PDB file of C-alpha atoms and ligand atoms in Angstrom:
ATOM      1  CA  UNK A 290      -0.275  -0.177  -0.484  1.00 50.00           C
ATOM      2  CA  UNK A 291       2.356   3.201  -1.313  1.00 57.00           C
ATOM      3  CA  UNK A 292       1.787   6.269  -1.651  1.00 78.00           C
ATOM      4  CA  UNK A 293       2.410   5.815  -5.482  1.00 93.00           C
ATOM      5  CA  UNK A 294      -0.087   3.548  -5.969  1.00 97.00           C
ATOM      6  CA  UNK A 295      -2.896   5.913  -4.406  1.00 98.00           C
ATOM      7  CA  UNK A 296      -1.350   8.760  -7.032  1.00 97.00           C
ATOM      8  CA  UNK A 297      -1.794   6.619  -9.747  1.00 98.00           C
ATOM      9  CA  UNK A 298      -5.223   5.131  -8.501  1.00 98.00           C
ATOM     10  CA  UNK A 299      -6.762   8.984  -8.184  1.00 98.00           C
ATOM     11  CA  UNK A 300      -5.074  10.021 -11.225  1.00 98.00           C
ATOM     12  CA  UNK A 301      -6.916   7.245 -13.281  1.00 98.00           C
ATOM     13  CA  UNK A 302      -9.991   7.754 -11.605  1.00 98.00           C
ATOM     14  CA  UNK A 303      -9.165  12.090 -12.524  1.00 98.00           C
ATOM     15  CA  UNK A 304      -9.270  11.608 -16.560  1.00 98.00           C
ATOM     16  CA  UNK A 305     -12.429   8.977 -16.019  1.00 98.00           C
ATOM     17  CA  UNK A 306     -15.222   9.944 -17.144  1.00 98.00           C
ATOM     18  CA  UNK A 307     -17.434   7.380 -17.677  1.00 98.00           C
ATOM     19  CA  UNK A 308     -16.242   4.950 -15.128  1.00 98.00           C
ATOM     20  CA  UNK A 309     -17.876   2.395 -13.445  1.00 99.00           C
ATOM     21  CA  UNK A 310     -17.315   1.506 -10.034  1.00 99.00           C
ATOM     22  CA  UNK A 311     -17.890  -2.436  -9.262  1.00 99.00           C
ATOM     23  CA  UNK A 312     -18.730  -3.147  -5.662  1.00 98.00           C
ATOM     24  CA  UNK A 313     -19.213  -6.142  -3.477  1.00 98.00           C
ATOM     25  CA  UNK A 314     -19.557  -7.314  -0.056  1.00 97.00           C
ATOM     26  CA  UNK A 315     -16.306  -5.898   1.063  1.00 97.00           C
ATOM     27  CA  UNK A 316     -17.482  -2.435   0.092  1.00 98.00           C
ATOM     28  CA  UNK A 317     -20.291  -2.939   3.077  1.00 97.00           C
ATOM     29  CA  UNK A 318     -18.214  -4.187   5.686  1.00 96.00           C
ATOM     30  CA  UNK A 319     -17.625  -1.130   7.090  1.00 97.00           C
ATOM     31  CA  UNK A 320     -21.524  -0.643   7.758  1.00 97.00           C
ATOM     32  CA  UNK A 321     -21.745  -4.286  10.105  1.00 94.00           C
ATOM     33  CA  UNK A 322     -23.103  -6.407   7.145  1.00 93.00           C
ATOM     34  CA  UNK A 323     -21.018 -10.023   7.273  1.00 90.00           C
ATOM     35  CA  UNK A 324     -19.568 -11.052   3.620  1.00 93.00           C
ATOM     36  CA  UNK A 325     -19.955 -14.295   2.078  1.00 91.00           C
ATOM     37  CA  UNK A 326     -15.835 -15.302   2.099  1.00 90.00           C
ATOM     38  CA  UNK A 327     -13.167 -15.062   4.504  1.00 81.00           C
ATOM     39  CA  UNK A 328     -13.054 -13.918   7.998  1.00 80.00           C
ATOM     40  CA  UNK A 329     -16.235 -13.996   9.846  1.00 82.00           C
ATOM     41  CA  UNK A 330     -17.763 -14.362   6.145  1.00 86.00           C
ATOM     42  CA  UNK A 331     -21.228 -16.000   5.676  1.00 85.00           C
ATOM     43  CA  UNK A 332     -20.605 -18.881   3.974  1.00 85.00           C
ATOM     44  CA  UNK A 333     -17.734 -20.178   6.298  1.00 85.00           C
ATOM     45  CA  UNK A 334     -20.728 -20.455   8.911  1.00 86.00           C
ATOM     46  CA  UNK A 335     -23.585 -21.851   6.073  1.00 87.00           C
ATOM     47  CA  UNK A 336     -23.546 -23.571   3.599  1.00 86.00           C
ATOM     48  CA  UNK A 337     -24.530 -21.260   0.408  1.00 80.00           C
ATOM     49  CA  UNK A 338     -26.260 -24.445  -1.419  1.00 80.00           C
ATOM     50  CA  UNK A 339     -28.358 -25.754   1.678  1.00 82.00           C
ATOM     51  CA  UNK A 340     -29.051 -21.475   2.532  1.00 84.00           C
ATOM     52  CA  UNK A 341     -29.450 -19.647  -0.383  1.00 87.00           C
ATOM     53  CA  UNK A 342     -30.343 -22.029  -3.340  1.00 93.00           C
ATOM     54  CA  UNK A 343     -34.029 -22.161  -5.096  1.00 95.00           C
ATOM     55  CA  UNK A 344     -33.946 -25.668  -4.420  1.00 95.00           C
ATOM     56  CA  UNK A 345     -33.862 -25.962  -0.640  1.00 94.00           C
ATOM     57  CA  UNK A 346     -35.836 -22.846  -0.254  1.00 95.00           C
ATOM     58  CA  UNK A 347     -38.866 -23.855  -2.121  1.00 95.00           C
ATOM     59  CA  UNK A 348     -38.719 -27.661  -0.198  1.00 94.00           C
ATOM     60  CA  UNK A 349     -37.947 -25.273   3.198  1.00 94.00           C
ATOM     61  CA  UNK A 350     -38.041 -21.876   3.027  1.00 95.00           C
ATOM     62  CA  UNK A 351     -38.188 -22.026   6.782  1.00 95.00           C
ATOM     63  CA  UNK A 352     -34.222 -23.245   7.331  1.00 93.00           C
ATOM     64  CA  UNK A 353     -33.851 -19.756   5.019  1.00 94.00           C
ATOM     65  CA  UNK A 354     -35.448 -17.731   6.250  1.00 95.00           C
ATOM     66  CA  UNK A 355     -34.063 -18.269  10.225  1.00 93.00           C
ATOM     67  CA  UNK A 356     -30.830 -17.074   9.372  1.00 91.00           C
ATOM     68  CA  UNK A 357     -32.457 -14.548   6.946  1.00 93.00           C
ATOM     69  CA  UNK A 358     -34.240 -13.529  10.217  1.00 93.00           C
ATOM     70  CA  UNK A 359     -30.213 -12.896  11.968  1.00 89.00           C
ATOM     71  CA  UNK A 360     -28.731 -11.519   9.170  1.00 88.00           C
ATOM     72  CA  UNK A 361     -31.655  -8.714   8.769  1.00 91.00           C
ATOM     73  CA  UNK A 362     -31.221  -7.260  12.086  1.00 88.00           C
ATOM     74  CA  UNK A 363     -28.025  -6.289  10.866  1.00 84.00           C
ATOM     75  CA  UNK A 364     -28.785  -5.182   6.980  1.00 89.00           C
ATOM     76  CA  UNK A 365     -31.680  -3.841   7.665  1.00 92.00           C
ATOM     77  CA  UNK A 366     -30.826  -1.548  10.165  1.00 93.00           C
ATOM     78  CA  UNK A 367     -26.576  -0.471   8.424  1.00 97.00           C
ATOM     79  CA  UNK A 368     -26.281   2.688   7.190  1.00 98.00           C
ATOM     80  CA  UNK A 369     -24.203   4.108   4.116  1.00 98.00           C
ATOM     81  CA  UNK A 370     -19.980   4.188   5.023  1.00 98.00           C
ATOM     82  CA  UNK A 371     -17.452   6.151   4.129  1.00 98.00           C
ATOM     83  CA  UNK A 372     -16.350   3.784   1.208  1.00 99.00           C
ATOM     84  CA  UNK A 373     -20.640   4.085  -0.629  1.00 99.00           C
ATOM     85  CA  UNK A 374     -20.301   7.699  -0.320  1.00 98.00           C
ATOM     86  CA  UNK A 375     -17.115   8.558  -1.525  1.00 98.00           C
ATOM     87  CA  UNK A 376     -18.193   6.324  -4.861  1.00 99.00           C
ATOM     88  CA  UNK A 377     -20.643   8.415  -4.906  1.00 98.00           C
ATOM     89  CA  UNK A 378     -18.617  11.624  -4.584  1.00 98.00           C
ATOM     90  CA  UNK A 379     -17.127  10.304  -7.462  1.00 98.00           C
ATOM     91  CA  UNK A 380     -20.257  10.438  -9.331  1.00 98.00           C
ATOM     92  CA  UNK A 381     -21.586  13.988  -8.719  1.00 98.00           C
ATOM     93  CA  UNK A 382     -17.579  14.947  -9.831  1.00 98.00           C
ATOM     94  CA  UNK A 383     -18.028  13.318 -13.201  1.00 98.00           C
ATOM     95  CA  UNK A 384     -16.262  10.770 -13.126  1.00 98.00           C
ATOM     96  CA  UNK A 385     -18.314   7.547 -12.362  1.00 98.00           C
ATOM     97  CA  UNK A 386     -20.812   6.729 -15.094  1.00 98.00           C
ATOM     98  CA  UNK A 387     -22.139   4.518 -12.261  1.00 98.00           C
ATOM     99  CA  UNK A 388     -22.105   2.176  -9.460  1.00 99.00           C
ATOM    100  CA  UNK A 389     -22.237  -2.235 -10.690  1.00 99.00           C
ATOM    101  CA  UNK A 390     -22.944  -3.734  -7.384  1.00 98.00           C
ATOM    102  CA  UNK A 391     -23.636  -6.987  -6.129  1.00 98.00           C
ATOM    103  CA  UNK A 392     -25.233  -6.358  -2.747  1.00 97.00           C
ATOM    104  CA  UNK A 393     -28.586  -6.434  -2.174  1.00 96.00           C
ATOM    105  CA  UNK A 394     -28.494  -3.843   0.792  1.00 96.00           C
ATOM    106  CA  UNK A 395     -29.263  -0.689  -1.316  1.00 97.00           C
ATOM    107  CA  UNK A 396     -26.407   1.182   0.474  1.00 98.00           C
ATOM    108  CA  UNK A 397     -25.149   2.884  -2.705  1.00 98.00           C
ATOM    109  CA  UNK A 398     -28.488   4.346  -3.403  1.00 98.00           C
ATOM    110  CA  UNK A 399     -29.143   5.859   0.399  1.00 98.00           C
ATOM    111  CA  UNK A 400     -25.231   7.024   0.080  1.00 98.00           C
ATOM    112  CA  UNK A 401     -26.497   8.925  -2.710  1.00 98.00           C
ATOM    113  CA  UNK A 402     -25.165   6.747  -5.818  1.00 98.00           C
ATOM    114  CA  UNK A 403     -27.946   7.834  -8.908  1.00 98.00           C
ATOM    115  CA  UNK A 404     -27.323   5.138 -10.986  1.00 98.00           C
ATOM    116  CA  UNK A 405     -26.867   1.445  -9.275  1.00 98.00           C
ATOM    117  CA  UNK A 406     -26.726  -1.554 -11.481  1.00 98.00           C
ATOM    118  CA  UNK A 407     -28.275  -4.259  -8.593  1.00 98.00           C
ATOM    119  CA  UNK A 408     -26.849  -7.496 -10.455  1.00 98.00           C
ATOM    120  CA  UNK A 409     -28.018  -9.908  -7.824  1.00 97.00           C
ATOM    121  CA  UNK A 410     -31.423  -8.096  -7.328  1.00 97.00           C
ATOM    122  CA  UNK A 411     -32.618  -6.078  -4.438  1.00 96.00           C
ATOM    123  CA  UNK A 412     -32.854  -6.717  -0.693  1.00 95.00           C
ATOM    124  CA  UNK A 413     -34.732  -4.437   0.470  1.00 95.00           C
ATOM    125  CA  UNK A 414     -38.653  -6.301  -1.669  1.00 97.00           C
ATOM    126  CA  UNK A 415     -40.112  -9.613  -1.020  1.00 98.00           C
ATOM    127  CA  UNK A 416     -42.130 -11.345  -3.212  1.00 98.00           C
ATOM    128  CA  UNK A 417     -44.464 -14.149  -3.248  1.00 98.00           C
ATOM    129  CA  UNK A 418     -43.998 -16.545  -5.996  1.00 97.00           C
ATOM    130  CA  UNK A 419     -47.527 -17.900  -5.694  1.00 97.00           C
ATOM    131  CA  UNK A 420     -48.876 -14.983  -6.406  1.00 98.00           C
ATOM    132  CA  UNK A 421     -46.717 -12.511  -7.307  1.00 98.00           C
ATOM    133  CA  UNK A 422     -47.206  -9.811  -4.624  1.00 98.00           C
ATOM    134  CA  UNK A 423     -44.188  -7.719  -2.892  1.00 97.00           C
ATOM    135  CA  UNK A 424     -44.307  -6.108   0.374  1.00 97.00           C
ATOM    136  CA  UNK A 425     -40.907  -4.688   1.689  1.00 96.00           C
ATOM    137  CA  UNK A 426     -38.655  -6.586   3.541  1.00 96.00           C
ATOM    138  CA  UNK A 427     -38.539  -4.476   6.520  1.00 95.00           C
ATOM    139  CA  UNK A 428     -42.347  -5.446   6.852  1.00 95.00           C
ATOM    140  CA  UNK A 429     -41.717  -8.912   6.755  1.00 97.00           C
ATOM    141  CA  UNK A 430     -38.812  -8.996   9.499  1.00 95.00           C
ATOM    142  CA  UNK A 431     -40.987  -7.763  11.935  1.00 92.00           C
ATOM    143  CA  UNK A 432     -43.576 -11.061  10.912  1.00 94.00           C
ATOM    144  CA  UNK A 433     -40.458 -13.288  11.232  1.00 94.00           C
ATOM    145  CA  UNK A 434     -39.708 -12.716  15.125  1.00 88.00           C
ATOM    146  CA  UNK A 435     -43.048 -14.015  15.655  1.00 92.00           C
ATOM    147  CA  UNK A 436     -43.639 -16.540  11.851  1.00 93.00           C
ATOM    148  CA  UNK A 437     -41.710 -19.159  10.515  1.00 94.00           C
ATOM    149  CA  UNK A 438     -41.398 -19.141   7.572  1.00 96.00           C
ATOM    150  CA  UNK A 439     -43.208 -15.332   7.314  1.00 97.00           C
ATOM    151  CA  UNK A 440     -46.664 -16.499   4.529  1.00 97.00           C
ATOM    152  CA  UNK A 441     -48.241 -13.804   2.247  1.00 97.00           C
ATOM    153  CA  UNK A 442     -50.696 -11.336   3.435  1.00 96.00           C
ATOM    154  CA  UNK A 443     -52.740 -11.382  -0.467  1.00 97.00           C
ATOM    155  CA  UNK A 444     -52.251 -15.494  -0.462  1.00 98.00           C
ATOM    156  CA  UNK A 445     -51.491 -16.777   2.601  1.00 97.00           C
ATOM    157  CA  UNK A 446     -48.731 -18.951   0.883  1.00 96.00           C
ATOM    158  CA  UNK A 447     -45.627 -20.509   2.135  1.00 95.00           C
ATOM    159  CA  UNK A 448     -42.503 -18.974  -0.592  1.00 96.00           C
ATOM    160  CA  UNK A 449     -42.518 -15.430  -0.317  1.00 97.00           C
ATOM    161  CA  UNK A 450     -38.885 -14.412  -1.052  1.00 97.00           C
ATOM    162  CA  UNK A 451     -36.492 -11.693  -1.591  1.00 96.00           C
ATOM    163  CA  UNK A 452     -35.886 -10.504  -4.429  1.00 97.00           C
ATOM    164  CA  UNK A 453     -32.962 -11.220  -4.384  1.00 96.00           C
ATOM    165  CA  UNK A 454     -31.053 -13.746  -7.100  1.00 96.00           C
ATOM    166  CA  UNK A 455     -30.301 -17.030  -5.679  1.00 95.00           C
ATOM    167  CA  UNK A 456     -28.053 -19.939  -6.425  1.00 92.00           C
ATOM    168  CA  UNK A 457     -29.922 -21.862  -9.735  1.00 92.00           C
ATOM    169  CA  UNK A 458     -31.776 -18.536 -10.204  1.00 94.00           C
ATOM    170  CA  UNK A 459     -30.770 -16.397 -13.507  1.00 93.00           C
ATOM    171  CA  UNK A 460     -29.439 -12.429 -13.135  1.00 94.00           C
ATOM    172  CA  UNK A 461     -32.330 -10.107 -13.375  1.00 96.00           C
ATOM    173  CA  UNK A 462     -31.537  -9.625 -17.661  1.00 97.00           C
ATOM    174  CA  UNK A 463     -32.600  -5.936 -17.121  1.00 98.00           C
ATOM    175  CA  UNK A 464     -29.329  -5.419 -15.119  1.00 98.00           C
ATOM    176  CA  UNK A 465     -27.004  -8.245 -16.349  1.00 98.00           C
ATOM    177  CA  UNK A 466     -27.211  -5.978 -20.032  1.00 98.00           C
ATOM    178  CA  UNK A 467     -27.125  -2.593 -18.644  1.00 98.00           C
ATOM    179  CA  UNK A 468     -23.811  -3.444 -16.305  1.00 98.00           C
ATOM    180  CA  UNK A 469     -22.027  -5.258 -19.677  1.00 98.00           C
ATOM    181  CA  UNK A 470     -22.418  -2.835 -21.721  1.00 98.00           C
ATOM    182  CA  UNK A 471     -21.181   0.062 -19.162  1.00 98.00           C
ATOM    183  CA  UNK A 472     -18.640  -2.044 -19.036  1.00 98.00           C
ATOM    184  CA  UNK A 473     -17.424  -2.035 -22.511  1.00 98.00           C
ATOM    185  CA  UNK A 474     -17.809   1.607 -22.798  1.00 98.00           C
ATOM    186  CA  UNK A 475     -16.073   2.234 -19.581  1.00 98.00           C
ATOM    187  CA  UNK A 476     -12.539   4.623 -18.946  1.00 98.00           C
ATOM    188  CA  UNK A 477     -12.519   2.581 -15.849  1.00 98.00           C
ATOM    189  CA  UNK A 478     -13.024  -0.146 -14.080  1.00 99.00           C
ATOM    190  CA  UNK A 479     -13.091   0.456  -9.606  1.00 99.00           C
ATOM    191  CA  UNK A 480     -14.022  -3.040  -7.932  1.00 99.00           C
ATOM    192  CA  UNK A 481     -13.999  -1.976  -4.624  1.00 99.00           C
ATOM    193  CA  UNK A 482     -14.582  -4.834  -1.833  1.00 98.00           C
ATOM    194  CA  UNK A 483     -15.030  -8.233  -3.944  1.00 98.00           C
ATOM    195  CA  UNK A 484     -12.904 -11.453  -4.528  1.00 97.00           C
ATOM    196  CA  UNK A 485     -14.024 -11.204  -7.594  1.00 98.00           C
ATOM    197  CA  UNK A 486     -14.875 -15.300  -7.631  1.00 96.00           C
ATOM    198  CA  UNK A 487     -18.738 -15.737  -8.100  1.00 94.00           C
ATOM    199  CA  UNK A 488     -19.910 -15.419 -12.557  1.00 94.00           C
ATOM    200  CA  UNK A 489     -20.817 -14.364 -14.204  1.00 94.00           C
ATOM    201  CA  UNK A 490     -20.242 -11.071 -11.929  1.00 97.00           C
ATOM    202  CA  UNK A 491     -16.813 -11.097 -11.986  1.00 97.00           C
ATOM    203  CA  UNK A 492     -17.118 -10.907 -16.029  1.00 98.00           C
ATOM    204  CA  UNK A 493     -18.427  -7.273 -16.091  1.00 98.00           C
ATOM    205  CA  UNK A 494     -14.730  -6.890 -14.292  1.00 98.00           C
ATOM    206  CA  UNK A 495     -12.704  -8.619 -16.764  1.00 98.00           C
ATOM    207  CA  UNK A 496     -15.293  -7.302 -19.574  1.00 98.00           C
ATOM    208  CA  UNK A 497     -13.829  -3.773 -18.785  1.00 98.00           C
ATOM    209  CA  UNK A 498      -9.733  -4.990 -18.717  1.00 98.00           C
ATOM    210  CA  UNK A 499     -10.033  -7.139 -22.032  1.00 97.00           C
ATOM    211  CA  UNK A 500     -11.412  -4.011 -23.769  1.00 97.00           C
ATOM    212  CA  UNK A 501      -8.195  -2.378 -22.820  1.00 97.00           C
ATOM    213  CA  UNK A 502     -10.061  -0.009 -19.920  1.00 98.00           C
ATOM    214  CA  UNK A 503      -7.571   0.797 -17.276  1.00 98.00           C
ATOM    215  CA  UNK A 504      -9.122  -1.166 -14.022  1.00 98.00           C
ATOM    216  CA  UNK A 505      -8.651  -0.586 -10.246  1.00 98.00           C
ATOM    217  CA  UNK A 506      -8.932  -2.799  -6.807  1.00 98.00           C
ATOM    218  CA  UNK A 507      -8.885  -1.403  -3.928  1.00 98.00           C
ATOM    219  CA  UNK A 508     -10.521  -4.796  -1.804  1.00 98.00           C
ATOM    220  CA  UNK A 509      -8.541  -6.359   1.769  1.00 97.00           C
ATOM    221  CA  UNK A 510      -7.294  -9.592  -0.119  1.00 96.00           C
ATOM    222  CA  UNK A 511      -6.064 -10.352  -2.902  1.00 97.00           C
ATOM    223  CA  UNK A 512      -8.341 -11.102  -6.376  1.00 98.00           C
ATOM    224  CA  UNK A 513      -8.093 -13.322  -9.416  1.00 98.00           C
ATOM    225  CA  UNK A 514      -7.979  -9.778 -11.635  1.00 98.00           C
ATOM    226  CA  UNK A 515      -5.011  -8.678  -9.195  1.00 98.00           C
ATOM    227  CA  UNK A 516      -2.203  -9.372 -12.074  1.00 98.00           C
ATOM    228  CA  UNK A 517      -4.678  -7.894 -14.845  1.00 97.00           C
ATOM    229  CA  UNK A 518      -5.082  -4.360 -13.170  1.00 98.00           C
ATOM    230  CA  UNK A 519      -3.853  -0.796 -13.684  1.00 98.00           C
ATOM    231  CA  UNK A 520      -3.480  -0.250 -10.225  1.00 98.00           C
ATOM    232  CA  UNK A 521      -4.294  -2.608  -6.911  1.00 98.00           C
ATOM    233  CA  UNK A 522      -5.109  -1.046  -3.073  1.00 98.00           C
ATOM    234  CA  UNK A 523      -5.136  -3.869  -0.177  1.00 97.00           C
ATOM    235  CA  UNK A 524      -6.488  -1.767   2.274  1.00 97.00           C
ATOM    236  CA  UNK A 525     -10.501  -1.102   3.992  1.00 98.00           C
ATOM    237  CA  UNK A 526     -12.982   0.400   1.335  1.00 98.00           C
ATOM    238  CA  UNK A 527     -14.166   3.333   4.113  1.00 98.00           C
ATOM    239  CA  UNK A 528     -10.398   4.487   4.834  1.00 98.00           C
ATOM    240  CA  UNK A 529      -8.893   3.655   0.618  1.00 98.00           C
ATOM    241  CA  UNK A 530     -12.291   4.928  -1.262  1.00 98.00           C
ATOM    242  CA  UNK A 531     -12.235   8.038   0.525  1.00 98.00           C
ATOM    243  CA  UNK A 532      -8.375   9.548   0.119  1.00 98.00           C
ATOM    244  CA  UNK A 533      -8.995   7.814  -3.260  1.00 98.00           C
ATOM    245  CA  UNK A 534     -11.870  10.804  -3.843  1.00 98.00           C
ATOM    246  CA  UNK A 535      -9.989  13.605  -2.099  1.00 98.00           C
ATOM    247  CA  UNK A 536      -7.024  13.009  -4.305  1.00 97.00           C
ATOM    248  CA  UNK A 537      -8.652  12.888  -7.223  1.00 97.00           C
ATOM    249  CA  UNK A 538     -10.351  16.121  -6.446  1.00 95.00           C
ATOM    250  CA  UNK A 539      -7.270  17.454  -5.952  1.00 92.00           C
ATOM    251  CA  UNK A 540      -5.370  16.679  -9.327  1.00 78.00           C
ATOM    252  CA  UNK A 541      -6.067  18.014 -13.193  1.00 60.00           C
TER     253      UNK A 541
HETATM  254  P1  OAD B1118     -16.657 -11.819  -0.317  1.00 92.23           P
HETATM  255  O1  OAD B1118     -17.499 -11.996   0.896  1.00 92.23           O
HETATM  256  O2  OAD B1118     -17.028 -13.327  -2.002  1.00 92.23           O
HETATM  257  O3  OAD B1118     -15.841 -10.879  -0.944  1.00 92.23           O
HETATM  258  C1  OAD B1118     -15.631  -9.377  -0.163  1.00 92.23           C
HETATM  259  C2  OAD B1118     -14.470  -9.719   0.015  1.00 92.23           C
HETATM  260  O4  OAD B1118     -14.643  -7.817  -0.012  1.00 92.23           O
HETATM  261  C3  OAD B1118     -13.400 -10.548   0.274  1.00 92.23           C
HETATM  262  O5  OAD B1118     -12.603 -10.945  -0.839  1.00 92.23           O
HETATM  263  C4  OAD B1118     -12.997  -8.928   1.262  1.00 92.23           C
HETATM  264  O6  OAD B1118     -11.117  -9.540   1.816  1.00 92.23           O
HETATM  265  C5  OAD B1118     -13.131  -8.534   1.111  1.00 92.23           C
HETATM  266  N1  OAD B1118     -13.141  -7.234   2.102  1.00 92.23           N
HETATM  267  C6  OAD B1118     -13.546  -7.810   3.115  1.00 92.23           C
HETATM  268  N2  OAD B1118     -13.828  -6.257   4.398  1.00 92.23           N
HETATM  269  C7  OAD B1118     -13.516  -5.774   3.685  1.00 92.23           C
HETATM  270  C8  OAD B1118     -13.426  -3.792   3.646  1.00 92.23           C
HETATM  271  N3  OAD B1118     -13.635  -3.370   4.749  1.00 92.23           N
HETATM  272  N4  OAD B1118     -12.841  -2.633   3.080  1.00 92.23           N
HETATM  273  C9  OAD B1118     -12.677  -3.772   1.721  1.00 92.23           C
HETATM  274  N5  OAD B1118     -12.766  -5.721   0.981  1.00 92.23           N
HETATM  275  C10 OAD B1118     -12.815  -5.620   2.436  1.00 92.23           C
HETATM  276  O7  OAD B1118     -18.014 -10.325  -1.748  1.00 92.23           O
HETATM  277  P2  OAD B1118     -18.592 -10.438  -2.797  1.00 92.23           P
HETATM  278  O8  OAD B1118     -17.151 -10.827  -3.981  1.00 92.23           O
HETATM  279  O9  OAD B1118     -19.475  -9.595  -2.816  1.00 92.23           O
HETATM  280  O10 OAD B1118     -23.647 -14.095  -4.453  1.00 92.23           O
HETATM  281  O11 OAD B1118     -19.803 -12.048  -3.126  1.00 92.23           O
HETATM  282  C11 OAD B1118     -20.108 -12.176  -4.562  1.00 92.23           C
HETATM  283  C12 OAD B1118     -21.417 -12.803  -4.358  1.00 92.23           C
HETATM  284  O12 OAD B1118     -21.197 -14.071  -3.298  1.00 92.23           O
HETATM  285  C13 OAD B1118     -22.037 -12.382  -3.337  1.00 92.23           C
HETATM  286  O13 OAD B1118     -23.110 -11.240  -4.053  1.00 92.23           O
HETATM  287  C14 OAD B1118     -23.342 -13.384  -3.207  1.00 92.23           C
HETATM  288  C15 OAD B1118     -22.952 -14.307  -3.035  1.00 92.23           C
HETATM  289  O14 OAD B1118     -22.719 -15.256  -2.729  1.00 92.23           O
HETATM  290  C16 OAD B1118     -25.329 -14.681  -4.389  1.00 92.23           C
HETATM  291  O15 OAD B1118     -26.093 -13.689  -3.298  1.00 92.23           O
HETATM  292  C17 OAD B1118     -26.144 -14.603  -5.122  1.00 92.23           C
HETATM  293 ZN1   ZN B1119     -48.983 -14.411  -2.662  1.00 92.23          ZN
END
């Protein structure tokens, strides 16, 4: 983590006019939402296929919701942190065209980013797989304390599911197309807080790099795309990004 890395990254941000930020769970870690992989990660505690695959959800929604109840207590109360705010500032300053996120927590929008592509859906809404009725995740959270699994308020069905992408489900078509279009057209790809091991999401930064856009990676740990990056900064997003935003705003 040398100063010259910060300067080089800031210079690339300052020069960008249609940059794209690609974010993962690490950007929300400092808001108190646990990541999936790495230290303290959710998938160290639970088998993702048992917890978040569509097959096991349909067979046993209660198991999913008992874990979602715990996670919901943390994520529904979470507030954007300095990293989310720095990305919103980079958009306002004209350097970022959009944030493409794998997160479902809504914190980029809460921080003021105006164009946010949610590749894995949104955890703020819940949809009934039987009748299609939707309600807010916060309302379901209240019911979870007394009702497992929670039932649909409209039809009484027992398969209401957050509008997030589960294993075995396709990614939302419009969001996926928008993300790849942005990746093909960007002049900077700024990756923040993602292990870059989940596909097809990780193809978004890979596509930008293949097209020749400089890749800047800010992550606590190494990623499989580090060797393709123009700059890699290992550190905490909430500390690194505000510095980059400030350096970029003072660079010519
Ligand atoms: P991961 O949990 O796989 O990776 C988070 C990365 O953030 C790790 O490499 C950490 O080292 C890093 N990290 C942790 N704290 C950090 C901090 N404060 N600052 C910077 N980096 C930090 O999360 P994702 O890459 O988002 O999919 O995972 C991708 C997908 O896998 C998720 O969207 C989810 C999961 O299964 C679905 O739910 C469909
Ligand atoms: Zn229903």
